[in-house]
mmCIF file of C-alpha atoms in Angstrom:
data_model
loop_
_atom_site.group_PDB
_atom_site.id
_atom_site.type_symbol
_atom_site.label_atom_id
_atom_site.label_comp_id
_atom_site.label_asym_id
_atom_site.label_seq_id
_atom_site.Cartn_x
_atom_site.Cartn_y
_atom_site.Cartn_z
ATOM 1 C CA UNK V 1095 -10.553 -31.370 -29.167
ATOM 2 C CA UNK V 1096 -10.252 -29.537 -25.895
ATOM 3 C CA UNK V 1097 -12.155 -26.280 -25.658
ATOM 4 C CA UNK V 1098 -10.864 -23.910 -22.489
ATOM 5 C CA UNK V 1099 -13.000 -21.637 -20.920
ATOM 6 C CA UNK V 1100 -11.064 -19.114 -18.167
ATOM 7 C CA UNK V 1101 -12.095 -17.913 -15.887
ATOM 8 C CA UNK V 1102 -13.301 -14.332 -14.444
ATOM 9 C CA UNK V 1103 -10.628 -11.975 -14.345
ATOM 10 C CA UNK V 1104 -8.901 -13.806 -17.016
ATOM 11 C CA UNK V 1105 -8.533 -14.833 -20.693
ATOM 12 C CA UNK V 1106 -7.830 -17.956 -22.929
ATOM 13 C CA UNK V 1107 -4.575 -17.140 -23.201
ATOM 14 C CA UNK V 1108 -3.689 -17.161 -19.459
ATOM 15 C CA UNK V 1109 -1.097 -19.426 -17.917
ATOM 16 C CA UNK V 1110 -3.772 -22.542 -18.039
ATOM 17 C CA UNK V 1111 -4.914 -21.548 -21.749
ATOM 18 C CA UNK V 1112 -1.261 -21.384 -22.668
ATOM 19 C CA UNK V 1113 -0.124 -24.821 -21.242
ATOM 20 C CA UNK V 1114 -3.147 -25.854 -22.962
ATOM 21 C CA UNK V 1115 -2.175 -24.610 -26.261
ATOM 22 C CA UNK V 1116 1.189 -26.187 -25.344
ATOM 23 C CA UNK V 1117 0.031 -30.046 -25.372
ATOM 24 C CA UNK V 1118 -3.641 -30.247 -27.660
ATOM 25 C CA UNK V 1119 -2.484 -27.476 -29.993
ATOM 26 C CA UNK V 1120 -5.398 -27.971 -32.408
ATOM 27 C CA UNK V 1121 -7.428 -26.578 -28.697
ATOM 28 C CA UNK V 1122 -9.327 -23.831 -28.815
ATOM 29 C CA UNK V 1123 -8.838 -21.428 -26.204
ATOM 30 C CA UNK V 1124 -11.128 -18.262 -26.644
ATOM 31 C CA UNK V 1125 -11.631 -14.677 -24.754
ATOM 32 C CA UNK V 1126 -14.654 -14.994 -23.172
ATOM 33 C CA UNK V 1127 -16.665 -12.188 -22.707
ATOM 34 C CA UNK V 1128 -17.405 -10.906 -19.806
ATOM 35 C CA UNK V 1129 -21.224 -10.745 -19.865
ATOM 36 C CA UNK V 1130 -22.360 -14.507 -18.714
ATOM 37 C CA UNK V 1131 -24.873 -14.546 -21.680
ATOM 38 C CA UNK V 1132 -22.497 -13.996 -24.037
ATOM 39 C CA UNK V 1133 -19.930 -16.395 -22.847
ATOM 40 C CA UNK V 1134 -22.458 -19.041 -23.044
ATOM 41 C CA UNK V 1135 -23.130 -18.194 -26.181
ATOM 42 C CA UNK V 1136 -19.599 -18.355 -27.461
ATOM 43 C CA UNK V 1137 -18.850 -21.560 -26.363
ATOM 44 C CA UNK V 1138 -21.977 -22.908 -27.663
ATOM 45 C CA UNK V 1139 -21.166 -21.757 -31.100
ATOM 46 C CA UNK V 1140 -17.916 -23.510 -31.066
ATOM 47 C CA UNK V 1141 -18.892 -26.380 -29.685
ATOM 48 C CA UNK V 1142 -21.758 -26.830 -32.516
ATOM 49 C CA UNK V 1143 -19.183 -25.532 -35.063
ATOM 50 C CA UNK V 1144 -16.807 -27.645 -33.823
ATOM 51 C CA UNK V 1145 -18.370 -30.622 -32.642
ATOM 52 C CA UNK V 1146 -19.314 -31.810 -36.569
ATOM 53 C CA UNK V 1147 -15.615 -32.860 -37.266
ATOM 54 C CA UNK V 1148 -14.200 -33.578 -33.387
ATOM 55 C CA UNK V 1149 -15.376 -35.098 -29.920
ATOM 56 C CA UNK V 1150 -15.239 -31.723 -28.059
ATOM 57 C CA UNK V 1151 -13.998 -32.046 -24.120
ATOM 58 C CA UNK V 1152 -14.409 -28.682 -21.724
ATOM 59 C CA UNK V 1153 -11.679 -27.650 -19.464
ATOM 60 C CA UNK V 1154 -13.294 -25.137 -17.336
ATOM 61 C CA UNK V 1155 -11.284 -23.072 -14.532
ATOM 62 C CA UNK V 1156 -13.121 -21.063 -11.703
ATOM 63 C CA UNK V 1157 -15.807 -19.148 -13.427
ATOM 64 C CA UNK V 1158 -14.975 -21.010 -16.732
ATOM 65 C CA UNK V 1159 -15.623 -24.617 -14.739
ATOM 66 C CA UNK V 1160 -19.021 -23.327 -13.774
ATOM 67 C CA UNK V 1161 -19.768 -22.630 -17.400
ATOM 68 C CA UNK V 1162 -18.170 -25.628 -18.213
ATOM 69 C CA UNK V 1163 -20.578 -27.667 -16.024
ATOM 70 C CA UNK V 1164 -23.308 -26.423 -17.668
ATOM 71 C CA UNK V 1165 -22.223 -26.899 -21.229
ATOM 72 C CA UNK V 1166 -21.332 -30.674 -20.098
ATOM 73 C CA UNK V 1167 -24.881 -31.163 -18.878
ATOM 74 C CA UNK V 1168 -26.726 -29.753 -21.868
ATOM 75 C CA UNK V 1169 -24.505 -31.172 -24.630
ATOM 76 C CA UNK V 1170 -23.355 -34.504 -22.723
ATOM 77 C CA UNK V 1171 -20.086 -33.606 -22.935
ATOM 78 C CA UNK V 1172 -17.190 -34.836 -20.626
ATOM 79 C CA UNK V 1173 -15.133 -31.848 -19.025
ATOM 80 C CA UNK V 1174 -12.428 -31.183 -16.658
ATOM 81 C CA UNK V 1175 -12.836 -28.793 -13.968
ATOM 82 C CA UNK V 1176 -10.183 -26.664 -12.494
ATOM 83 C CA UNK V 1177 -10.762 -25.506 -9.139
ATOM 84 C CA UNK V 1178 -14.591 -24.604 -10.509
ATOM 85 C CA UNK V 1179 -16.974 -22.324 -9.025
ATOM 86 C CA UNK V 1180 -20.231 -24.307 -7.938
ATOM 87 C CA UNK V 1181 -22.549 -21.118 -6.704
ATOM 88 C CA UNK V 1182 -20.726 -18.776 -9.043
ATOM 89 C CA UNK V 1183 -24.063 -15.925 -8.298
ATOM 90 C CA UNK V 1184 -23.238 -16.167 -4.650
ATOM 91 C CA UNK V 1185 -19.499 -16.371 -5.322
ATOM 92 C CA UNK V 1186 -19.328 -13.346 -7.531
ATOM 93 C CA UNK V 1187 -21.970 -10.994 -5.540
ATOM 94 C CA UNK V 1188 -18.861 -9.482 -3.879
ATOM 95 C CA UNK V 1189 -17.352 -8.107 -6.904
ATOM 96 C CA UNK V 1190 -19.071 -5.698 -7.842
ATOM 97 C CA UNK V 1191 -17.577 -3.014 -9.328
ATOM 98 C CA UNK V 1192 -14.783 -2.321 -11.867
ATOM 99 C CA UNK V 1193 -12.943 -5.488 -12.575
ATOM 100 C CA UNK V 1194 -9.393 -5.402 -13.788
ATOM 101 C CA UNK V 1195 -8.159 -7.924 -15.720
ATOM 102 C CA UNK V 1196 -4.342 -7.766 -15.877
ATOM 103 C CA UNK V 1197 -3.181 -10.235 -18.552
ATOM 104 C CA UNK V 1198 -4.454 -7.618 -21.278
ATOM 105 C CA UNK V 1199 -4.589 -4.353 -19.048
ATOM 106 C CA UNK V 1200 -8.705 -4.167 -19.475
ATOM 107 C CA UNK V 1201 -11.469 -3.798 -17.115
ATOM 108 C CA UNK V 1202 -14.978 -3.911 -17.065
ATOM 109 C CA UNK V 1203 -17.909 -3.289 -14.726
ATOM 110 C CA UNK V 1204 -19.701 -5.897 -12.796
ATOM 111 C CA UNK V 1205 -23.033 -5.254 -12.179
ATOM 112 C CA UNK V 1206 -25.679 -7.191 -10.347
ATOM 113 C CA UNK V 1207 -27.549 -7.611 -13.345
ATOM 114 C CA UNK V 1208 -24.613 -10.002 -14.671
ATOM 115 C CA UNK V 1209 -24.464 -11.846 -11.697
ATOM 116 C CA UNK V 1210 -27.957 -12.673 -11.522
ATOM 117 C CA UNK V 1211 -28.231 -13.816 -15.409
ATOM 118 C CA UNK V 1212 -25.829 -16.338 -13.648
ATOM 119 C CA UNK V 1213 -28.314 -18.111 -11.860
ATOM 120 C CA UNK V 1214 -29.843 -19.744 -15.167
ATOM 121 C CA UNK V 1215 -26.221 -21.653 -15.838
ATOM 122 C CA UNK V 1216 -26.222 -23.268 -12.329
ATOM 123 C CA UNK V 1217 -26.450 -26.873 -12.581
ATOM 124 C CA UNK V 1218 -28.063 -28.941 -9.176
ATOM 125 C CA UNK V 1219 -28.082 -32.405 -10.692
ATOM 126 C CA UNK V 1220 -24.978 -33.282 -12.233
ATOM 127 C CA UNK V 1221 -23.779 -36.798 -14.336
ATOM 128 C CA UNK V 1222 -21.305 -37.119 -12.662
ATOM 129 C CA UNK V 1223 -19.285 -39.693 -15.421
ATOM 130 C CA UNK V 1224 -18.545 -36.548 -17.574
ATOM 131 C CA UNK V 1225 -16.881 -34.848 -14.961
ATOM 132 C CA UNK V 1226 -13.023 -35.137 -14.031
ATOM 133 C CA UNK V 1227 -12.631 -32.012 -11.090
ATOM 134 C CA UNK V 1228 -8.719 -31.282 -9.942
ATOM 135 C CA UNK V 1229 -8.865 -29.319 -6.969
ATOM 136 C CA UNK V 1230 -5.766 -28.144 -4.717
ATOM 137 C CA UNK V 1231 -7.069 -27.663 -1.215
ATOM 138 C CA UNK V 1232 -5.033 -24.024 -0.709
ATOM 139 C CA UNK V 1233 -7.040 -22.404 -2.908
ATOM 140 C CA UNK V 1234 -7.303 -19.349 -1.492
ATOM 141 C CA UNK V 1235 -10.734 -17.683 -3.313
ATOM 142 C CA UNK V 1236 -12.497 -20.682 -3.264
ATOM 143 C CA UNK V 1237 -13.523 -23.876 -0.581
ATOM 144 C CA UNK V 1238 -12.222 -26.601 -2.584
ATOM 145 C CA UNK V 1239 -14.824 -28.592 -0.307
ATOM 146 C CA UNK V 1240 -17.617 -27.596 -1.526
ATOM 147 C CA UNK V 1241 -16.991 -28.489 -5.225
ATOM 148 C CA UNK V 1242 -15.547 -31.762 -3.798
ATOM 149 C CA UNK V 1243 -18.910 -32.705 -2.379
ATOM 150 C CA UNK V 1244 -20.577 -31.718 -5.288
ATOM 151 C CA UNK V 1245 -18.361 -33.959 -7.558
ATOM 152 C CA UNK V 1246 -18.147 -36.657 -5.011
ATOM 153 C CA UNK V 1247 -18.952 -38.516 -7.206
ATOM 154 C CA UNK V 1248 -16.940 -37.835 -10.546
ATOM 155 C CA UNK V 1249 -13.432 -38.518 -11.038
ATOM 156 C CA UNK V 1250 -12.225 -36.058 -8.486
ATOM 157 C CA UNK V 1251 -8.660 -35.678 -7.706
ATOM 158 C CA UNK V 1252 -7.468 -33.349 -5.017
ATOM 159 C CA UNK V 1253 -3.465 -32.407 -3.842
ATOM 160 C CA UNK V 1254 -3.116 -30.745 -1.062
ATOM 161 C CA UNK V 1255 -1.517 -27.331 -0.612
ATOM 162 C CA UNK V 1256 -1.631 -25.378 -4.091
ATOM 163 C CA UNK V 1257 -3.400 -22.112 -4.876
ATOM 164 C CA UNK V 1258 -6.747 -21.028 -7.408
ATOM 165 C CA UNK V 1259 -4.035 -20.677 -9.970
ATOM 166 C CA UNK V 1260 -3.748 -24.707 -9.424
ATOM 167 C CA UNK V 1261 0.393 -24.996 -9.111
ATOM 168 C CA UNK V 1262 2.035 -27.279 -11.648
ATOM 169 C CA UNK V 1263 -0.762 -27.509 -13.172
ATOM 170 C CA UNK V 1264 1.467 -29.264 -16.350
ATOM 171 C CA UNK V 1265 1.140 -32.057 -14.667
ATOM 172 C CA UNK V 1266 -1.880 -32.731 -15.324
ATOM 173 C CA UNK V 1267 -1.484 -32.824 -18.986
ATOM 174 C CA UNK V 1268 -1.945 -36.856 -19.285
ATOM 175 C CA UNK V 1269 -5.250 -36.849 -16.792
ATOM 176 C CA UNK V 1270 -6.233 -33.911 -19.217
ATOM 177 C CA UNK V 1271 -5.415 -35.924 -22.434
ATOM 178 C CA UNK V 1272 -6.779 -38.895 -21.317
ATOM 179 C CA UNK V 1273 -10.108 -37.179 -20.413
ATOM 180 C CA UNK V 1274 -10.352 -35.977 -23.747
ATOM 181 C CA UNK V 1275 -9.608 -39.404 -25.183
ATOM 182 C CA UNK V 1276 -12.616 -40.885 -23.157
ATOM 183 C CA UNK V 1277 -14.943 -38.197 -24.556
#
């Protein structure tokens, strides 16, 4: 069972939670709070209520492969990570402020209170045999270099050109599935 987590400005029914849905429609693809705390503790709750009848496998994007990462390490989980975010309190220290999120025409207020509680998810020691990272090298918010040398040594696949949004990101559907399969 595939469990997506978005990422910041976004929500599990965004173009990647959608496409998702599409192929592993039994996947779960939740709103994550805002608050890092709480988004943790969402996906933790369905992965333990989840986990009893199915082999769970993350997909993480940006913020959501951060979180992802984490949740791997602690539950031994295998994940795929989408363009993650490897220092996501140094990453998201410029955004604070009122956050819109377009897909549902919220917003909320990032504070630097949330961004530190972010430090306590950051992972320095990774396995990396649950990991599977697709990165596009024009990603435009984030160096897709430095999660490549982080995941060195995971399955890592990287295309050139491509955007944060990760282009065509459909085809990756069988890498996905077969991730999943493996976990």
């Amino acid at each position: 069972m595939l469990l997506y987590l978005h990422g910041f400005r976004s929500v599990g029914l965004c173009y990647k939670g959608k496409l998702i849905a599409s192929f592993a429609p039994n996947a779960l693809t939740p709103n994550l709070p805002y608050v890092p705390d709480l988004a943790i503790s969402l996906a933790e709750s369905l992965i333990l209520e989840h986990s009893k009848e199915n082999k769970i496998c993350l997909v993480g994007s940006s913020l959501g492969g951060y979180y992802a990462t984490f949740l791997a390490q602690k539950y031994h989980l295998k994940a795929v990570l989408v363009n993650p975010v490897v220092d996501a309190y140094k990453t998201l220290l410029p955004a604070i402020g009122r956050i819109d999120v377009t897909y549902n025409n919220t917003s909320f207020f990032w504070s630097l209170d949330l961004v530190e509680s972010l430090k306590k998810y950051f992972v320095d020691s990774i396995t990396p045999e649950l990991y599977c990272v697709l990165l596009q090298s024009g990603d435009q918010v984030l160096d897709y270099r430095i999660a490549a040398q982080k995941f060195k040594d995971s399955k890592l696949i990287i295309e050139e050109g491509g955007s944060h949004h990760f282009d065509n990101f459909i085809a990756q559907k069988d890498t996905i599935l077969q991730w999943e399969k493996e976990a």
